[in-house]
Short mmCIF file of C-alpha atoms in Angstrom, two decimals:
data_model
loop_
_atom_site.label_atom_id
_atom_site.label_comp_id
_atom_site.label_asym_id
_atom_site.label_seq_id
_atom_site.Cartn_x
_atom_site.Cartn_y
_atom_site.Cartn_z
CA UNK A 1 32.77 -7.47 -34.59
CA UNK A 2 31.80 -6.92 -30.95
CA UNK A 3 34.31 -7.43 -28.17
CA UNK A 4 33.22 -10.38 -26.05
CA UNK A 5 35.97 -10.20 -23.42
CA UNK A 6 35.50 -8.45 -20.11
CA UNK A 7 37.66 -7.65 -17.13
CA UNK A 8 36.95 -8.16 -13.44
CA UNK A 9 35.35 -4.75 -13.07
CA UNK A 10 32.78 -5.57 -15.73
CA UNK A 11 31.97 -8.89 -14.09
CA UNK A 12 31.28 -7.07 -10.83
CA UNK A 13 28.96 -4.59 -12.53
CA UNK A 14 26.67 -6.87 -14.52
CA UNK A 15 22.92 -6.20 -14.97
CA UNK A 16 22.25 -8.83 -12.31
CA UNK A 17 24.52 -7.01 -9.86
CA UNK A 18 22.72 -3.75 -10.57
CA UNK A 19 19.46 -5.64 -10.10
CA UNK A 20 20.31 -6.69 -6.55
CA UNK A 21 21.93 -10.12 -7.14
CA UNK A 22 25.16 -10.44 -5.18
CA UNK A 23 28.37 -11.65 -6.82
CA UNK A 24 28.45 -15.14 -5.29
CA UNK A 25 24.82 -15.79 -6.16
CA UNK A 26 25.43 -14.77 -9.76
CA UNK A 27 28.43 -17.08 -9.94
CA UNK A 28 26.27 -19.93 -8.64
CA UNK A 29 23.57 -19.15 -11.21
CA UNK A 30 26.18 -19.25 -13.97
CA UNK A 31 27.53 -22.60 -12.74
CA UNK A 32 24.05 -24.09 -12.53
CA UNK A 33 23.13 -22.91 -16.03
CA UNK A 34 26.40 -24.12 -17.56
CA UNK A 35 26.21 -27.52 -15.87
CA UNK A 36 22.62 -27.90 -16.97
CA UNK A 37 23.68 -27.31 -20.58
CA UNK A 38 26.47 -29.89 -20.23
CA UNK A 39 24.15 -32.47 -18.66
CA UNK A 40 21.42 -31.89 -21.24
CA UNK A 41 23.97 -32.07 -24.06
CA UNK A 42 25.37 -35.34 -22.73
CA UNK A 43 21.86 -36.78 -22.41
CA UNK A 44 21.13 -35.90 -26.03
CA UNK A 45 24.53 -37.11 -27.32
CA UNK A 46 25.60 -33.66 -28.49
CA UNK A 47 29.24 -32.93 -29.25
CA UNK A 48 31.57 -30.93 -27.06
CA UNK A 49 31.62 -28.02 -29.50
CA UNK A 50 27.83 -27.71 -29.40
CA UNK A 51 27.77 -27.78 -25.63
CA UNK A 52 30.61 -25.27 -25.34
CA UNK A 53 28.94 -22.92 -27.81
CA UNK A 54 25.73 -23.02 -25.82
CA UNK A 55 27.59 -22.21 -22.60
CA UNK A 56 29.39 -19.26 -24.20
CA UNK A 57 26.04 -17.94 -25.44
CA UNK A 58 24.74 -18.31 -21.89
CA UNK A 59 27.58 -16.29 -20.33
CA UNK A 60 27.39 -13.59 -22.98
CA UNK A 61 23.63 -13.26 -22.60
CA UNK A 62 23.85 -12.44 -18.90
CA UNK A 63 26.36 -9.69 -19.53
CA UNK A 64 23.40 -7.76 -20.94
CA UNK A 65 20.44 -9.10 -18.94
CA UNK A 66 19.61 -9.91 -15.35
CA UNK A 67 18.97 -13.29 -13.80
CA UNK A 68 15.90 -11.77 -12.20
CA UNK A 69 14.32 -11.08 -15.57
CA UNK A 70 15.28 -14.25 -17.45
CA UNK A 71 15.28 -17.61 -15.61
CA UNK A 72 18.59 -19.38 -16.04
CA UNK A 73 17.25 -22.79 -17.02
CA UNK A 74 14.97 -21.39 -19.74
CA UNK A 75 17.90 -19.37 -21.07
CA UNK A 76 20.17 -22.43 -20.92
CA UNK A 77 17.69 -24.49 -22.93
CA UNK A 78 17.41 -21.71 -25.49
CA UNK A 79 21.21 -21.42 -25.78
CA UNK A 80 21.53 -25.16 -26.35
CA UNK A 81 18.75 -25.05 -28.91
CA UNK A 82 20.49 -22.28 -30.86
CA UNK A 83 23.94 -23.85 -30.51
CA UNK A 84 22.67 -27.09 -32.01
CA UNK A 85 21.61 -25.27 -35.15
CA UNK A 86 24.84 -23.27 -35.37
CA UNK A 87 27.09 -26.33 -34.94
CA UNK A 88 24.95 -28.35 -37.38
CA UNK A 89 23.75 -30.78 -34.71
CA UNK A 90 20.17 -29.53 -34.38
CA UNK A 91 17.72 -30.88 -31.86
CA UNK A 92 14.00 -30.26 -31.74
CA UNK A 93 12.80 -27.81 -29.17
CA UNK A 94 10.37 -30.32 -27.71
CA UNK A 95 13.22 -32.82 -27.23
CA UNK A 96 15.29 -30.25 -25.33
CA UNK A 97 12.28 -29.40 -23.15
CA UNK A 98 11.66 -33.10 -22.52
CA UNK A 99 15.29 -33.52 -21.47
CA UNK A 100 15.06 -30.47 -19.22
CA UNK A 101 11.92 -31.90 -17.62
CA UNK A 102 13.85 -35.05 -16.72
CA UNK A 103 16.85 -33.17 -15.31
CA UNK A 104 15.07 -30.46 -13.32
CA UNK A 105 12.85 -30.71 -10.29
CA UNK A 106 9.22 -29.65 -10.40
CA UNK A 107 10.03 -26.41 -8.61
CA UNK A 108 12.76 -25.43 -11.08
CA UNK A 109 10.71 -26.46 -14.10
CA UNK A 110 8.00 -23.98 -13.10
CA UNK A 111 10.11 -21.26 -14.73
CA UNK A 112 9.17 -22.73 -18.15
CA UNK A 113 5.55 -21.66 -17.65
CA UNK A 114 2.43 -23.20 -19.15
CA UNK A 115 3.85 -23.34 -22.68
CA UNK A 116 7.58 -24.21 -22.45
CA UNK A 117 8.06 -24.36 -26.21
CA UNK A 118 6.69 -20.86 -26.68
CA UNK A 119 8.94 -19.56 -23.90
CA UNK A 120 12.07 -21.02 -25.51
CA UNK A 121 11.14 -19.92 -29.03
CA UNK A 122 10.35 -16.39 -27.87
CA UNK A 123 13.59 -16.14 -25.91
CA UNK A 124 15.59 -17.28 -28.96
CA UNK A 125 14.82 -14.00 -30.73
CA UNK A 126 15.99 -12.02 -27.71
CA UNK A 127 19.13 -14.17 -27.52
CA UNK A 128 19.99 -13.53 -31.16
CA UNK A 129 19.61 -9.80 -30.73
CA UNK A 130 21.65 -9.85 -27.53
CA UNK A 131 24.64 -11.65 -29.01
CA UNK A 132 24.28 -9.43 -32.11
CA UNK A 133 23.98 -12.47 -34.38
CA UNK A 134 27.67 -13.26 -33.79
CA UNK A 135 27.15 -17.02 -33.82
CA UNK A 136 30.61 -18.45 -34.53
CA UNK A 137 32.58 -19.24 -31.39
CA UNK A 138 36.07 -20.71 -31.06
CA UNK A 139 36.86 -23.05 -28.20
CA UNK A 140 40.10 -24.19 -26.52
CA UNK A 141 39.64 -27.82 -27.65
CA UNK A 142 41.18 -27.38 -31.10
CA UNK A 143 44.08 -25.34 -29.72
CA UNK A 144 44.65 -27.91 -26.99
CA UNK A 145 45.09 -30.70 -29.53
CA UNK A 146 47.27 -28.49 -31.73
CA UNK A 147 49.61 -27.55 -28.90
CA UNK A 148 49.78 -31.08 -27.49
CA UNK A 149 51.01 -32.46 -30.83
CA UNK A 150 54.04 -30.18 -30.62
CA UNK A 151 55.13 -31.36 -27.17
CA UNK A 152 57.78 -34.05 -26.74
CA UNK A 153 58.18 -36.53 -23.92
CA UNK A 154 56.93 -39.85 -22.64
CA UNK A 155 53.87 -40.74 -24.66
CA UNK A 156 51.97 -42.27 -21.70
CA UNK A 157 52.58 -39.28 -19.45
CA UNK A 158 51.85 -36.91 -22.29
CA UNK A 159 48.54 -38.63 -23.03
CA UNK A 160 47.58 -38.52 -19.37
CA UNK A 161 48.43 -34.83 -19.19
CA UNK A 162 46.42 -34.00 -22.32
CA UNK A 163 43.40 -35.92 -21.01
CA UNK A 164 43.59 -34.01 -17.74
CA UNK A 165 43.83 -30.71 -19.62
CA UNK A 166 40.80 -31.69 -21.73
CA UNK A 167 38.80 -32.30 -18.55
CA UNK A 168 39.89 -28.92 -17.23
CA UNK A 169 38.58 -27.28 -20.40
CA UNK A 170 35.23 -28.96 -19.87
CA UNK A 171 35.08 -27.75 -16.28
CA UNK A 172 36.20 -24.24 -17.21
CA UNK A 173 32.86 -23.76 -18.97
CA UNK A 174 31.27 -23.36 -15.55
CA UNK A 175 33.42 -20.29 -14.95
CA UNK A 176 33.65 -16.98 -16.77
CA UNK A 177 37.08 -17.58 -18.32
CA UNK A 178 35.46 -17.94 -21.76
CA UNK A 179 34.38 -14.28 -21.63
CA UNK A 180 37.63 -13.06 -20.08
CA UNK A 181 40.37 -14.53 -22.26
CA UNK A 182 40.85 -15.91 -25.76
CA UNK A 183 40.63 -19.68 -26.26
CA UNK A 184 44.35 -19.87 -27.13
CA UNK A 185 45.30 -18.47 -23.74
CA UNK A 186 42.83 -20.77 -21.95
CA UNK A 187 44.31 -23.81 -23.70
CA UNK A 188 47.85 -22.80 -22.70
CA UNK A 189 46.83 -22.15 -19.08
CA UNK A 190 45.05 -25.49 -18.67
CA UNK A 191 47.90 -27.44 -20.28
CA UNK A 192 50.18 -25.68 -17.84
CA UNK A 193 47.89 -26.65 -14.95
CA UNK A 194 47.66 -30.27 -16.09
CA UNK A 195 51.43 -30.53 -16.47
CA UNK A 196 51.92 -29.29 -12.92
CA UNK A 197 49.38 -31.70 -11.42
CA UNK A 198 50.54 -34.70 -13.46
CA UNK A 199 54.21 -33.84 -12.80
CA UNK A 200 54.98 -33.76 -16.50
CA UNK A 201 57.60 -31.13 -17.24
CA UNK A 202 57.76 -29.95 -20.84
CA UNK A 203 61.43 -29.52 -21.73
CA UNK A 204 61.34 -29.94 -25.49
CA UNK A 205 58.86 -29.28 -28.26
CA UNK A 206 58.69 -29.02 -32.02
CA UNK A 207 59.82 -25.72 -33.48
CA UNK A 208 61.79 -24.75 -30.42
CA UNK A 209 63.88 -21.62 -30.89
CA UNK A 210 66.44 -19.90 -28.66
CA UNK A 211 64.16 -16.92 -28.06
CA UNK A 212 61.40 -19.19 -26.73
CA UNK A 213 61.72 -19.29 -22.96
CA UNK A 214 58.52 -21.34 -22.52
CA UNK A 215 56.84 -23.76 -24.87
CA UNK A 216 53.81 -21.50 -25.29
CA UNK A 217 55.92 -18.58 -26.55
CA UNK A 218 55.73 -20.04 -30.05
CA UNK A 219 51.91 -19.99 -29.95
CA UNK A 220 50.91 -16.92 -27.93
CA UNK A 221 52.86 -13.83 -27.04
CA UNK A 222 52.80 -11.41 -24.13
CA UNK A 223 51.12 -13.92 -21.84
CA UNK A 224 52.28 -13.40 -18.29
CA UNK A 225 52.34 -15.95 -15.52
CA UNK A 226 49.78 -13.86 -13.63
CA UNK A 227 47.22 -14.48 -16.38
CA UNK A 228 47.91 -18.21 -16.42
CA UNK A 229 47.70 -18.39 -12.63
CA UNK A 230 44.40 -16.49 -12.65
CA UNK A 231 42.83 -18.94 -15.11
CA UNK A 232 44.16 -21.91 -13.15
CA UNK A 233 42.79 -20.59 -9.86
CA UNK A 234 39.32 -20.03 -11.34
CA UNK A 235 39.21 -23.65 -12.49
CA UNK A 236 40.60 -25.01 -9.23
CA UNK A 237 38.02 -23.05 -7.26
CA UNK A 238 35.36 -25.31 -8.80
CA UNK A 239 36.71 -28.22 -6.80
CA UNK A 240 36.58 -26.35 -3.50
CA UNK A 241 33.32 -27.20 -1.67
CA UNK A 242 31.94 -23.81 -0.77
CA UNK A 243 29.44 -23.14 1.97
CA UNK A 244 26.98 -21.63 -0.49
CA UNK A 245 26.78 -24.83 -2.55
CA UNK A 246 26.55 -27.16 0.45
CA UNK A 247 23.60 -25.21 1.84
CA UNK A 248 20.20 -25.67 0.19
CA UNK A 249 19.23 -23.09 -2.37
CA UNK A 250 16.99 -20.39 -0.94
CA UNK A 251 16.09 -18.82 -4.26
CA UNK A 252 12.34 -19.06 -4.98
CA UNK A 253 11.08 -20.55 -8.24
CA UNK A 254 11.45 -18.10 -11.10
CA UNK A 255 8.61 -17.01 -13.31
CA UNK A 256 8.84 -17.59 -17.06
CA UNK A 257 10.10 -14.62 -19.10
CA UNK A 258 6.62 -13.91 -20.42
CA UNK A 259 5.30 -13.41 -16.87
CA UNK A 260 8.37 -12.11 -15.10
CA UNK A 261 8.11 -8.72 -16.80
CA UNK A 262 5.94 -6.95 -19.38
CA UNK A 263 6.74 -7.85 -23.00
CA UNK A 264 7.93 -4.33 -23.85
CA UNK A 265 10.34 -4.32 -20.90
CA UNK A 266 11.42 -7.94 -21.15
CA UNK A 267 14.77 -7.11 -22.71
CA UNK A 268 15.60 -4.50 -20.06
CA UNK A 269 16.60 -4.85 -16.45
CA UNK A 270 13.66 -5.50 -14.21
CA UNK A 271 13.31 -3.30 -11.13
CA UNK A 272 14.12 -4.61 -7.70
CA UNK A 273 10.93 -5.93 -6.21
CA UNK A 274 11.82 -7.50 -2.89
CA UNK A 275 14.97 -8.58 -1.11
CA UNK A 276 13.59 -11.96 -0.18
CA UNK A 277 11.70 -12.55 -3.40
CA UNK A 278 13.88 -11.55 -6.34
CA UNK A 279 11.68 -12.99 -9.08
CA UNK A 280 8.11 -12.43 -7.95
CA UNK A 281 6.84 -8.89 -7.68
CA UNK A 282 5.34 -7.96 -4.32
CA UNK A 283 1.73 -6.89 -4.59
CA UNK A 284 0.80 -3.89 -2.50
CA UNK A 285 -2.41 -4.60 -0.57
CA UNK A 286 -5.33 -2.45 -1.56
CA UNK A 287 -6.64 0.05 1.02
CA UNK A 288 -9.80 -1.02 2.83
CA UNK A 289 -13.05 0.04 1.27
CA UNK A 290 -14.92 2.81 3.14
CA UNK A 291 -18.00 1.60 5.01
CA UNK A 292 -21.12 1.89 2.93
CA UNK A 293 -23.91 4.01 4.30
CA UNK A 294 -27.00 2.01 5.10
CA UNK A 295 -30.11 3.61 3.65
CA UNK A 296 -33.40 2.47 5.04
CA UNK A 297 -36.07 1.91 2.44
CA UNK A 298 -39.11 -0.16 1.86
CA UNK A 299 -38.14 -3.77 1.29
CA UNK A 300 -38.50 -5.00 -2.27
CA UNK A 301 -40.25 -8.33 -2.77
CA UNK A 302 -37.94 -10.93 -4.24
CA UNK A 303 -40.66 -12.69 -6.20
CA UNK A 304 -43.45 -11.09 -8.21
CA UNK A 305 -46.31 -13.38 -9.01
CA UNK A 306 -49.61 -12.94 -10.77
CA UNK A 307 -51.42 -13.45 -7.48
CA UNK A 308 -50.32 -10.08 -6.20
CA UNK A 309 -53.43 -7.86 -6.41
CA UNK A 310 -51.32 -4.68 -6.79
CA UNK A 311 -49.54 -6.00 -9.92
CA UNK A 312 -52.15 -6.94 -12.53
CA UNK A 313 -50.41 -9.14 -15.08
CA UNK A 314 -50.04 -8.37 -17.90
CA UNK A 315 -50.54 -4.60 -17.48
CA UNK A 316 -52.06 -4.11 -20.93
CA UNK A 317 -53.92 -6.40 -23.31
CA UNK A 318 -51.57 -7.93 -25.84
CA UNK A 319 -52.34 -7.01 -29.49
CA UNK A 320 -53.61 -9.85 -31.62
CA UNK A 321 -51.00 -11.45 -33.84
CA UNK A 322 -51.72 -11.24 -37.57
CA UNK A 323 -52.46 -14.53 -39.27
CA UNK A 324 -49.38 -16.08 -40.77
CA UNK A 325 -49.98 -17.85 -44.03
CA UNK A 326 -47.69 -19.73 -46.28
CA UNK A 327 -44.99 -17.88 -48.12
CA UNK A 328 -42.52 -15.15 -47.15
CA UNK A 329 -43.03 -13.14 -43.97
CA UNK A 330 -45.12 -10.01 -44.07
CA UNK A 331 -43.26 -6.80 -44.82
CA UNK A 332 -42.62 -4.33 -42.05
CA UNK A 333 -45.22 -1.91 -43.36
CA UNK A 334 -48.02 -4.35 -42.57
CA UNK A 335 -46.97 -4.86 -38.95
CA UNK A 336 -49.44 -3.49 -36.37
CA UNK A 337 -48.59 -0.05 -35.03
CA UNK A 338 -47.09 0.33 -31.60
CA UNK A 339 -49.75 0.95 -28.95
CA UNK A 340 -49.13 4.29 -27.24
CA UNK A 341 -48.81 4.32 -23.46
CA UNK A 342 -52.09 4.21 -21.63
CA UNK A 343 -52.92 6.57 -18.77
CA UNK A 344 -52.66 4.96 -15.35
CA UNK A 345 -55.80 3.58 -13.86
CA UNK A 346 -57.22 4.95 -10.66
CA UNK A 347 -55.77 3.72 -7.45
CA UNK A 348 -57.91 1.14 -5.71
CA UNK A 349 -57.01 -0.21 -2.34
CA UNK A 350 -57.84 -3.83 -1.66
CA UNK A 351 -58.11 -5.12 1.83
CA UNK A 352 -55.37 -7.63 2.41
CA UNK A 353 -53.86 -8.78 5.69
CA UNK A 354 -50.30 -8.10 4.45
CA UNK A 355 -51.00 -5.09 2.27
CA UNK A 356 -49.52 -2.53 4.69
CA UNK A 357 -46.45 -4.65 5.32
CA UNK A 358 -44.99 -4.43 1.84
CA UNK A 359 -46.99 -1.76 0.04
CA UNK A 360 -48.19 1.56 1.45
CA UNK A 361 -51.84 2.48 1.06
CA UNK A 362 -51.12 4.92 -1.73
CA UNK A 363 -48.97 5.32 -4.82
CA UNK A 364 -45.25 5.72 -4.01
CA UNK A 365 -43.99 9.32 -4.35
CA UNK A 366 -42.25 10.10 -7.59
CA UNK A 367 -43.69 7.07 -9.38
CA UNK A 368 -43.60 7.36 -13.16
CA UNK A 369 -47.24 7.62 -14.26
CA UNK A 370 -46.51 5.42 -17.24
CA UNK A 371 -45.70 2.45 -15.03
CA UNK A 372 -48.50 0.02 -14.20
CA UNK A 373 -50.66 0.82 -11.17
CA UNK A 374 -49.56 -0.49 -7.83
#
């Protein structure tokens, strides 16, 4: 099975980072995509496991692809669509798109293109190949409940602490802790954080042994306080109002995946197009056309009528049509033969007040003799 856990160095060297997206912007994109999945899941009454699975798919997907190539909201809708089928709570693609249309602004919904359903269905195949069809995902929720049942203390304070830890697990989906540590470690860290904030000190638990210095030693081993503190700080950073989130988003609307890059290169990293426009390729203006050389010539009349004495119309007498009787049409062998070209008639100049203005008093040089006289 593939290894889905990455360290800090990997998170700093993602395809988006190599594609020109800075670290803080990528973190914001991940938060926006994860929160969109949670909001859409809540609107459609999906369970917490379905929502969490979709968010984990989302974070894993962008460890292989760039945010410039695949718009985050289209990817988030696709992840929720796939997670619903995996967790046996399926939702129709059109219902997810309808929910997304209600949650997103017109500018953000432009990334779904002219055919949103086709965009999501096409991206699902790329998502499955990216996550290598490893669909089963474990979440900290089950471990949180399992560990909480082993703790002893005041039931009211314990219930309050577990509820706070559950909320922290929900909020941790907006971070990258799900692709950095196992769900058992995340559950321990967030119970530890909730116990500190709720001032509930765990002093006794079921199955306590002398070699257990902390309550989590009976569940996970070799977990240092540095790891727990790192997970806690990532979750607490979500509640710090940053300057980037308070300022309006300057990112332009993203193109749908089918238009953001050619189909053959859609699964690869798109090249950097412009610093100010990360999603729309900059078109190089064409060089100016060279000036055309003006050639003086006799003007050509725009309208040719039968009244023009130099253009007898028609030039040759039309052959008589054979009589058509009843029955099938005549075979080709009985059709009249093609009249060979006639020699040109002699040139005759007619006096006309405007004759010299448009037509010279003689045949034009180089005139094909098979053309009608002029």
